[in-house]
mmCIF file of N, CA and C in Angstrom:
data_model
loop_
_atom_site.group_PDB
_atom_site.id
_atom_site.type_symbol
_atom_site.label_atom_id
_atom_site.label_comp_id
_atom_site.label_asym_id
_atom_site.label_seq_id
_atom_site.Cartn_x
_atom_site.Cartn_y
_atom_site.Cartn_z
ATOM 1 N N UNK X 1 0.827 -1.184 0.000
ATOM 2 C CA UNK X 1 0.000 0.000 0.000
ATOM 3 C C UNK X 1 0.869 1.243 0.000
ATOM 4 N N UNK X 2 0.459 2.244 -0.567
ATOM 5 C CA UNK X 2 0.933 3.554 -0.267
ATOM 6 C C UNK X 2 1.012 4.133 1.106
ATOM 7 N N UNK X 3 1.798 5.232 0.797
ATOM 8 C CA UNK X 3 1.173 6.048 1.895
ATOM 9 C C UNK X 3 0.133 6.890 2.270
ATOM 10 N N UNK X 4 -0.919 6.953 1.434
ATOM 11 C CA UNK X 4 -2.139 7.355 1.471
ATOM 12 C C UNK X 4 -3.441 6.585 1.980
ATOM 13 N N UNK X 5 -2.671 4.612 2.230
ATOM 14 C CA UNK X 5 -3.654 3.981 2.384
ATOM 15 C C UNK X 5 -4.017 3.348 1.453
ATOM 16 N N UNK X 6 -4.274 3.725 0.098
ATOM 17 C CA UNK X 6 -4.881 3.432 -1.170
ATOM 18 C C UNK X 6 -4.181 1.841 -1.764
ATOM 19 N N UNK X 7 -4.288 0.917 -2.443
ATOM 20 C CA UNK X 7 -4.175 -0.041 -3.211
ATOM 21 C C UNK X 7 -2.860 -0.015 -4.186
ATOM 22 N N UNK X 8 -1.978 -0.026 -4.750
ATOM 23 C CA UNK X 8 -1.282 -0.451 -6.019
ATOM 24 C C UNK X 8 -2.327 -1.100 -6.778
ATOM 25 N N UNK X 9 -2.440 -0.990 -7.878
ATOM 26 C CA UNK X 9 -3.214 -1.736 -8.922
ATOM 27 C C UNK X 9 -2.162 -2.390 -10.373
ATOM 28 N N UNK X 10 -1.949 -0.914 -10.673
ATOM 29 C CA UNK X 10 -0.881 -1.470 -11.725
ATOM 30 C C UNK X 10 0.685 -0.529 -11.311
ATOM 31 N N UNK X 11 1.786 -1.351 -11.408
ATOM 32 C CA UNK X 11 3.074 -0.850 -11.326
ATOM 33 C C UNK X 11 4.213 -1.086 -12.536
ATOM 34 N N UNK X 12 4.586 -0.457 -13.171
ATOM 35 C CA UNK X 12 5.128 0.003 -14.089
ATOM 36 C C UNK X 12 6.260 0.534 -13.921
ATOM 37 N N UNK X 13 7.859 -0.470 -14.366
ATOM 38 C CA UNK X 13 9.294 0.403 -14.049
ATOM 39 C C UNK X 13 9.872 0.316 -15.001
ATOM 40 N N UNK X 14 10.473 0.720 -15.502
ATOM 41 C CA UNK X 14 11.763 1.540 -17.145
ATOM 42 C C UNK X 14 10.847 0.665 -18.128
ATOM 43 N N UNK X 15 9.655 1.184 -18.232
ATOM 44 C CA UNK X 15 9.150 0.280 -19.427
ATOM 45 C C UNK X 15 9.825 0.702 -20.907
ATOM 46 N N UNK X 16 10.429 0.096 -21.907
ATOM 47 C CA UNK X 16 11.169 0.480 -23.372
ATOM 48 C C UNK X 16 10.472 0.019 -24.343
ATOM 49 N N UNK X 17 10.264 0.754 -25.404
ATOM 50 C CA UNK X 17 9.799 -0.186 -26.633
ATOM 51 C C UNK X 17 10.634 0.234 -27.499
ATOM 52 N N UNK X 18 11.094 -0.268 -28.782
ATOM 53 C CA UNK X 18 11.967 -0.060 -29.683
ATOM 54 C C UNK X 18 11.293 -0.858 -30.749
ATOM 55 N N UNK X 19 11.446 0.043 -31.778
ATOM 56 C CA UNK X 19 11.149 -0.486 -33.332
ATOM 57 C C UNK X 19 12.158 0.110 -34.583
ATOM 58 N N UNK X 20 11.537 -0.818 -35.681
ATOM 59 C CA UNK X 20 12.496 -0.839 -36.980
ATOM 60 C C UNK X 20 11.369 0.043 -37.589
ATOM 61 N N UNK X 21 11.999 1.176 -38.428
ATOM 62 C CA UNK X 21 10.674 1.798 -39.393
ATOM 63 C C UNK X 21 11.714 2.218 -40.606
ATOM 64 N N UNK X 22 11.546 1.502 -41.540
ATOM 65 C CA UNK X 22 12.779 2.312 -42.919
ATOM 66 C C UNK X 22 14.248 2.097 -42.730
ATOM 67 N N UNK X 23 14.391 0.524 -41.602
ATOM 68 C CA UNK X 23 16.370 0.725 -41.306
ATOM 69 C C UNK X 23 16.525 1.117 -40.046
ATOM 70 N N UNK X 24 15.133 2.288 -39.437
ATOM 71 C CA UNK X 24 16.109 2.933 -38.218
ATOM 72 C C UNK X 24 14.969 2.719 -36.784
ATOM 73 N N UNK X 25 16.011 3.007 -35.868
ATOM 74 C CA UNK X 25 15.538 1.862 -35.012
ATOM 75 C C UNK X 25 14.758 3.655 -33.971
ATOM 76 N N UNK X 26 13.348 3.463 -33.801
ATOM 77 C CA UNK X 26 12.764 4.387 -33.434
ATOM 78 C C UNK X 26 12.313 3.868 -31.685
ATOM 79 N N UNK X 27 12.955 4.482 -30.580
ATOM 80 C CA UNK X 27 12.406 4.771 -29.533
ATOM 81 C C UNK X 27 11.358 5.212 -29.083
ATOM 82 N N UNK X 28 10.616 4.299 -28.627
ATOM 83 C CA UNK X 28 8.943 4.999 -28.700
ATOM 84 C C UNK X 28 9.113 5.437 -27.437
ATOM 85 N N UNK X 29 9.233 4.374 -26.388
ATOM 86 C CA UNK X 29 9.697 4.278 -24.690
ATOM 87 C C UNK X 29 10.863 4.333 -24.386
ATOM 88 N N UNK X 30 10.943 4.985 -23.642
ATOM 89 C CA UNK X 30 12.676 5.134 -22.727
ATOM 90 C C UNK X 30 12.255 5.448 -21.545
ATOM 91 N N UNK X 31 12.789 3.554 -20.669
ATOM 92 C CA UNK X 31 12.389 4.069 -19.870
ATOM 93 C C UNK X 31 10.873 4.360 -18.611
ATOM 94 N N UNK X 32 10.006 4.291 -19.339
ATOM 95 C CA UNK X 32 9.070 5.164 -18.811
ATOM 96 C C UNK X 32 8.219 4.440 -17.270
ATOM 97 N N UNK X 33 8.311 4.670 -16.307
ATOM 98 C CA UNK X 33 7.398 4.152 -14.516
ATOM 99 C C UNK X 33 6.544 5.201 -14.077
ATOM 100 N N UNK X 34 5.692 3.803 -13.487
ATOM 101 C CA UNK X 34 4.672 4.706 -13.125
ATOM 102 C C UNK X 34 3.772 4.110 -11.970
ATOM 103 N N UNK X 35 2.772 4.160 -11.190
ATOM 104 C CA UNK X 35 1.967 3.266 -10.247
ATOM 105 C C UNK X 35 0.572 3.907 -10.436
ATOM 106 N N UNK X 36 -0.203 2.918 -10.662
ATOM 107 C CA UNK X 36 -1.467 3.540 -10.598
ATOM 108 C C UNK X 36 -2.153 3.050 -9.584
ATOM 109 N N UNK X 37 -2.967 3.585 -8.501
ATOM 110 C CA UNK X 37 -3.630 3.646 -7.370
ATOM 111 C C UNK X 37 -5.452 3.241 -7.710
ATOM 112 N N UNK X 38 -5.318 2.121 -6.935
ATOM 113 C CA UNK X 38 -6.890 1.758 -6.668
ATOM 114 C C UNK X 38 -7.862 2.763 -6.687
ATOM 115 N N UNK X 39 -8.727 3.059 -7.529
ATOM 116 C CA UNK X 39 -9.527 3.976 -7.482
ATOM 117 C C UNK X 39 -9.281 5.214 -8.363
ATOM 118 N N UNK X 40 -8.266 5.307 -8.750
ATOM 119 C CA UNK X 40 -7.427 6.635 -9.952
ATOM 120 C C UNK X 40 -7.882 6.121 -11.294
ATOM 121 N N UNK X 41 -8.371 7.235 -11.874
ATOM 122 C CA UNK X 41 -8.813 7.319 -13.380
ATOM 123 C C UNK X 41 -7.248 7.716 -14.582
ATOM 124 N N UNK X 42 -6.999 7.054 -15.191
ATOM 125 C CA UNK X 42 -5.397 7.144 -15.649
ATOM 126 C C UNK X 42 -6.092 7.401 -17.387
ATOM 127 N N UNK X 43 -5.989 8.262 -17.860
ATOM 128 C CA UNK X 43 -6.092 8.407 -19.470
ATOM 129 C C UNK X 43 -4.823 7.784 -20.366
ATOM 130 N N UNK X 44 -4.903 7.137 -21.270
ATOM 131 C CA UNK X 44 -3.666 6.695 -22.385
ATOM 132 C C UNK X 44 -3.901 7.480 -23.164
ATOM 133 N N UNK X 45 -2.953 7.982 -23.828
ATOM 134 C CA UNK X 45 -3.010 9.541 -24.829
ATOM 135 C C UNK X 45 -2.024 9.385 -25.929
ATOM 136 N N UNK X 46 -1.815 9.529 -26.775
ATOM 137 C CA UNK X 46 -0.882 9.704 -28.261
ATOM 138 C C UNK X 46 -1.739 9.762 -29.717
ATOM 139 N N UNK X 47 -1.183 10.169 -30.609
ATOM 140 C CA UNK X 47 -1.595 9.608 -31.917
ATOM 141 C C UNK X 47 -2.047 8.709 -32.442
ATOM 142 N N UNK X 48 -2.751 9.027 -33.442
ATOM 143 C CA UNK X 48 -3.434 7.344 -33.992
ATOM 144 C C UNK X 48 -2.438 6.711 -34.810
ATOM 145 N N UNK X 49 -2.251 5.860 -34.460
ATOM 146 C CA UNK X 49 -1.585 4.645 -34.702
ATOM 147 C C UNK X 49 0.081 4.442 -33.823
ATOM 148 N N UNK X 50 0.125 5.235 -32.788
ATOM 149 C CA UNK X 50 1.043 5.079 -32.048
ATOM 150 C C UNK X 50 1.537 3.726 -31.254
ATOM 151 N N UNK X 51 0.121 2.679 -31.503
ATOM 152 C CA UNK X 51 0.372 2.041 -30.515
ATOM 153 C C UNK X 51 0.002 1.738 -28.915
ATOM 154 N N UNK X 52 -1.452 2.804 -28.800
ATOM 155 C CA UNK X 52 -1.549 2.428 -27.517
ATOM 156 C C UNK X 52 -1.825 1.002 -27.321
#
């Protein structure tokens, strides 16, 4: 639990993704953590066709 009391639900640490597009190798993720809390509304956000 936190220190608020609240739940962990989802936990998330140096998440990376890497791809090939034309030869070159494109970094989508570097990296990226996070924790989302029982009860927290979390939006996924990017471009269409990014990949969510």
């Amino acid at each position: 639990m936190s220190e608020k009391g609240t739940k962990e639900i989802i936990k998330v640490s140096d998440l990376r993704r890497e791809f090939i597009v034309g030869g070159e190798k494109v970094k989508a993720l570097r990296g990226v953590s996070f924790t989302i809390q029982e009860g927290e509304f979390v939006p996924i956000m990017g471009t269409s066709g990014s990949g969510k």
